[in-house]
mmCIF file of N, CA and C in Angstrom:
data_model
loop_
_atom_site.group_PDB
_atom_site.id
_atom_site.type_symbol
_atom_site.label_atom_id
_atom_site.label_comp_id
_atom_site.label_asym_id
_atom_site.label_seq_id
_atom_site.Cartn_x
_atom_site.Cartn_y
_atom_site.Cartn_z
ATOM 1 N N MET A 1 136.156 61.217 -17.500
ATOM 2 C CA MET A 1 135.975 60.615 -16.202
ATOM 3 C C MET A 1 134.491 60.511 -15.856
ATOM 4 N N LYS A 2 133.724 61.544 -16.229
ATOM 5 C CA LYS A 2 132.290 61.483 -15.929
ATOM 6 C C LYS A 2 131.629 60.322 -16.652
ATOM 7 N N ASP A 3 132.057 60.081 -17.879
ATOM 8 C CA ASP A 3 131.489 58.956 -18.628
ATOM 9 C C ASP A 3 131.815 57.630 -17.951
ATOM 10 N N VAL A 4 133.034 57.510 -17.437
ATOM 11 C CA VAL A 4 133.430 56.285 -16.749
ATOM 12 C C VAL A 4 132.585 56.113 -15.482
ATOM 13 N N GLU A 5 132.401 57.204 -14.757
ATOM 14 C CA GLU A 5 131.561 57.157 -13.553
ATOM 15 C C GLU A 5 130.178 56.614 -13.892
ATOM 16 N N LYS A 6 129.578 57.183 -14.935
ATOM 17 C CA LYS A 6 128.222 56.792 -15.307
ATOM 18 C C LYS A 6 128.163 55.357 -15.812
ATOM 19 N N GLN A 7 129.105 54.994 -16.679
ATOM 20 C CA GLN A 7 129.097 53.658 -17.273
ATOM 21 C C GLN A 7 129.280 52.562 -16.228
ATOM 22 N N LEU A 8 130.183 52.805 -15.284
ATOM 23 C CA LEU A 8 130.492 51.788 -14.282
ATOM 24 C C LEU A 8 129.672 51.932 -13.003
ATOM 25 N N GLY A 9 129.001 53.068 -12.861
ATOM 26 C CA GLY A 9 128.197 53.293 -11.667
ATOM 27 C C GLY A 9 129.033 53.437 -10.408
ATOM 28 N N ILE A 10 130.216 54.070 -10.536
ATOM 29 C CA ILE A 10 131.099 54.278 -9.381
ATOM 30 C C ILE A 10 131.428 55.760 -9.265
ATOM 31 N N SER A 11 131.898 56.166 -8.107
ATOM 32 C CA SER A 11 132.163 57.572 -7.833
ATOM 33 C C SER A 11 133.474 58.039 -8.444
ATOM 34 N N TYR A 12 133.601 59.350 -8.541
ATOM 35 C CA TYR A 12 134.827 59.955 -9.066
ATOM 36 C C TYR A 12 136.065 59.489 -8.298
ATOM 37 N N PRO A 13 136.039 59.511 -6.955
ATOM 38 C CA PRO A 13 137.232 59.064 -6.228
ATOM 39 C C PRO A 13 137.624 57.619 -6.561
ATOM 40 N N THR A 14 136.630 56.775 -6.771
ATOM 41 C CA THR A 14 136.919 55.378 -7.113
ATOM 42 C C THR A 14 137.545 55.291 -8.499
ATOM 43 N N VAL A 15 136.989 56.025 -9.458
ATOM 44 C CA VAL A 15 137.558 56.045 -10.815
ATOM 45 C C VAL A 15 138.995 56.532 -10.770
ATOM 46 N N ARG A 16 139.211 57.631 -10.075
ATOM 47 C CA ARG A 16 140.550 58.219 -9.983
ATOM 48 C C ARG A 16 141.527 57.226 -9.356
ATOM 49 N N GLY A 17 141.105 56.587 -8.279
ATOM 50 C CA GLY A 17 141.962 55.618 -7.598
ATOM 51 C C GLY A 17 142.313 54.439 -8.485
ATOM 52 N N LYS A 18 141.319 53.927 -9.215
ATOM 53 C CA LYS A 18 141.564 52.784 -10.109
ATOM 54 C C LYS A 18 142.529 53.166 -11.229
ATOM 55 N N LEU A 19 142.350 54.352 -11.792
ATOM 56 C CA LEU A 19 143.260 54.789 -12.850
ATOM 57 C C LEU A 19 144.683 54.981 -12.315
ATOM 58 N N ASP A 20 144.789 55.491 -11.113
ATOM 59 C CA ASP A 20 146.109 55.628 -10.488
ATOM 60 C C ASP A 20 146.762 54.263 -10.285
ATOM 61 N N GLU A 21 145.963 53.291 -9.836
ATOM 62 C CA GLU A 21 146.491 51.933 -9.649
ATOM 63 C C GLU A 21 146.992 51.346 -10.965
ATOM 64 N N ILE A 22 146.236 51.560 -12.017
ATOM 65 C CA ILE A 22 146.639 51.056 -13.341
ATOM 66 C C ILE A 22 147.938 51.718 -13.783
ATOM 67 N N ASN A 23 148.016 53.027 -13.644
ATOM 68 C CA ASN A 23 149.238 53.743 -14.026
ATOM 69 C C ASN A 23 150.442 53.262 -13.226
ATOM 70 N N ASN A 24 150.250 53.072 -11.946
ATOM 71 C CA ASN A 24 151.344 52.597 -11.099
ATOM 72 C C ASN A 24 151.780 51.195 -11.493
ATOM 73 N N ALA A 25 150.812 50.325 -11.781
ATOM 74 C CA ALA A 25 151.127 48.947 -12.176
ATOM 75 C C ALA A 25 151.907 48.920 -13.488
ATOM 76 N N LEU A 26 151.617 49.869 -14.355
ATOM 77 C CA LEU A 26 152.317 49.953 -15.635
ATOM 78 C C LEU A 26 153.632 50.715 -15.531
ATOM 79 N N GLY A 27 153.903 51.259 -14.342
ATOM 80 C CA GLY A 27 155.133 52.011 -14.138
ATOM 81 C C GLY A 27 155.099 53.388 -14.773
ATOM 82 N N LEU A 28 153.906 53.895 -14.988
ATOM 83 C CA LEU A 28 153.758 55.206 -15.612
ATOM 84 C C LEU A 28 153.725 56.299 -14.555
ATOM 85 N N VAL A 29 154.534 57.288 -14.764
ATOM 86 C CA VAL A 29 154.521 58.458 -13.902
ATOM 87 C C VAL A 29 154.170 59.629 -14.806
ATOM 88 N N ILE A 30 152.992 60.152 -14.604
ATOM 89 C CA ILE A 30 152.514 61.215 -15.464
ATOM 90 C C ILE A 30 152.392 62.496 -14.650
ATOM 91 N N LYS A 31 153.169 63.479 -15.028
ATOM 92 C CA LYS A 31 153.098 64.785 -14.380
ATOM 93 C C LYS A 31 152.168 65.638 -15.221
ATOM 94 N N LYS A 32 151.106 66.130 -14.622
ATOM 95 C CA LYS A 32 150.117 66.870 -15.384
ATOM 96 C C LYS A 32 149.559 68.013 -14.569
ATOM 97 N N ASP A 33 148.802 68.836 -15.244
ATOM 98 C CA ASP A 33 148.097 69.928 -14.583
ATOM 99 C C ASP A 33 146.914 69.327 -13.837
ATOM 100 N N THR A 34 146.882 69.484 -12.550
ATOM 101 C CA THR A 34 145.837 68.877 -11.721
ATOM 102 C C THR A 34 144.754 69.871 -11.304
ATOM 103 N N THR A 35 144.751 71.024 -11.931
ATOM 104 C CA THR A 35 143.799 72.064 -11.545
ATOM 105 C C THR A 35 142.358 71.586 -11.639
ATOM 106 N N LYS A 36 141.999 70.940 -12.745
ATOM 107 C CA LYS A 36 140.613 70.486 -12.921
ATOM 108 C C LYS A 36 140.242 69.432 -11.892
ATOM 109 N N GLU A 37 141.180 68.523 -11.614
ATOM 110 C CA GLU A 37 140.906 67.494 -10.621
ATOM 111 C C GLU A 37 140.706 68.101 -9.245
ATOM 112 N N LYS A 38 141.534 69.088 -8.900
ATOM 113 C CA LYS A 38 141.407 69.760 -7.606
ATOM 114 C C LYS A 38 140.059 70.462 -7.504
ATOM 115 N N GLU A 39 139.660 71.126 -8.586
ATOM 116 C CA GLU A 39 138.371 71.815 -8.586
ATOM 117 C C GLU A 39 137.222 70.814 -8.417
ATOM 118 N N LYS A 40 137.306 69.682 -9.087
ATOM 119 C CA LYS A 40 136.263 68.654 -8.981
ATOM 120 C C LYS A 40 136.162 68.145 -7.537
ATOM 121 N N ILE A 41 137.310 67.888 -6.921
ATOM 122 C CA ILE A 41 137.331 67.421 -5.535
ATOM 123 C C ILE A 41 136.711 68.459 -4.604
ATOM 124 N N MET A 42 137.079 69.718 -4.816
ATOM 125 C CA MET A 42 136.542 70.773 -3.960
ATOM 126 C C MET A 42 135.043 70.946 -4.177
ATOM 127 N N ASP A 43 134.580 70.811 -5.412
ATOM 128 C CA ASP A 43 133.144 70.871 -5.695
ATOM 129 C C ASP A 43 132.412 69.732 -4.994
ATOM 130 N N MET A 44 132.991 68.540 -5.050
ATOM 131 C CA MET A 44 132.377 67.387 -4.407
ATOM 132 C C MET A 44 132.307 67.592 -2.897
ATOM 133 N N LEU A 45 133.353 68.155 -2.342
ATOM 134 C CA LEU A 45 133.372 68.439 -0.905
ATOM 135 C C LEU A 45 132.296 69.467 -0.561
ATOM 136 N N GLU A 46 132.224 70.513 -1.349
ATOM 137 C CA GLU A 46 131.238 71.563 -1.120
ATOM 138 C C GLU A 46 129.810 71.028 -1.220
ATOM 139 N N ASN A 47 129.591 70.093 -2.141
ATOM 140 C CA ASN A 47 128.266 69.510 -2.332
ATOM 141 C C ASN A 47 127.995 68.341 -1.384
ATOM 142 N N LYS A 48 128.931 68.128 -0.465
ATOM 143 C CA LYS A 48 128.816 67.067 0.541
ATOM 144 C C LYS A 48 128.722 65.670 -0.071
ATOM 145 N N GLU A 49 129.375 65.501 -1.250
ATOM 146 C CA GLU A 49 129.426 64.200 -1.899
ATOM 147 C C GLU A 49 130.549 63.343 -1.320
ATOM 148 N N ILE A 50 131.546 64.017 -0.741
ATOM 149 C CA ILE A 50 132.651 63.332 -0.084
ATOM 150 C C ILE A 50 132.955 64.048 1.219
ATOM 151 N N SER A 51 133.628 63.344 2.129
ATOM 152 C CA SER A 51 133.986 63.940 3.417
ATOM 153 C C SER A 51 135.277 64.748 3.268
ATOM 154 N N SER A 52 135.577 65.546 4.267
ATOM 155 C CA SER A 52 136.814 66.324 4.233
ATOM 156 C C SER A 52 138.025 65.394 4.243
ATOM 157 N N GLU A 53 137.916 64.278 4.943
ATOM 158 C CA GLU A 53 139.015 63.306 4.979
ATOM 159 C C GLU A 53 139.253 62.714 3.588
ATOM 160 N N GLU A 54 138.172 62.374 2.895
ATOM 161 C CA GLU A 54 138.303 61.851 1.539
ATOM 162 C C GLU A 54 138.919 62.890 0.604
ATOM 163 N N ALA A 55 138.496 64.134 0.767
ATOM 164 C CA ALA A 55 139.037 65.214 -0.064
ATOM 165 C C ALA A 55 140.545 65.356 0.164
ATOM 166 N N VAL A 56 140.960 65.342 1.408
ATOM 167 C CA VAL A 56 142.381 65.458 1.720
ATOM 168 C C VAL A 56 143.160 64.296 1.103
ATOM 169 N N ASN A 57 142.644 63.097 1.237
ATOM 170 C CA ASN A 57 143.322 61.929 0.671
ATOM 171 C C ASN A 57 143.424 62.027 -0.843
ATOM 172 N N LEU A 58 142.348 62.463 -1.489
ATOM 173 C CA LEU A 58 142.372 62.615 -2.946
ATOM 174 C C LEU A 58 143.357 63.694 -3.374
ATOM 175 N N LEU A 59 143.369 64.800 -2.656
ATOM 176 C CA LEU A 59 144.293 65.884 -3.005
ATOM 177 C C LEU A 59 145.751 65.461 -2.819
ATOM 178 N N LYS A 60 146.016 64.648 -1.821
ATOM 179 C CA LYS A 60 147.375 64.159 -1.613
ATOM 180 C C LYS A 60 147.836 63.272 -2.750
ATOM 181 N N LYS A 61 146.889 62.548 -3.363
ATOM 182 C CA LYS A 61 147.234 61.642 -4.451
ATOM 183 C C LYS A 61 147.540 62.374 -5.760
ATOM 184 N N LEU A 62 147.135 63.629 -5.843
ATOM 185 C CA LEU A 62 147.361 64.384 -7.087
ATOM 186 C C LEU A 62 148.788 64.787 -7.253
#
């Protein structure tokens, strides 16, 4: 995901959202361990890279 962020010049939440859209369009439902994603979101919140509202929305999508 970090490579995608850097290559496309977009934020983690945008990458995550786009990948979710692609999965949904393909009808893919993937149940996975979301621990790393949750930690990344919380780190971003702590570093003030995203707002608390954005963090909540991202966590709901997991």
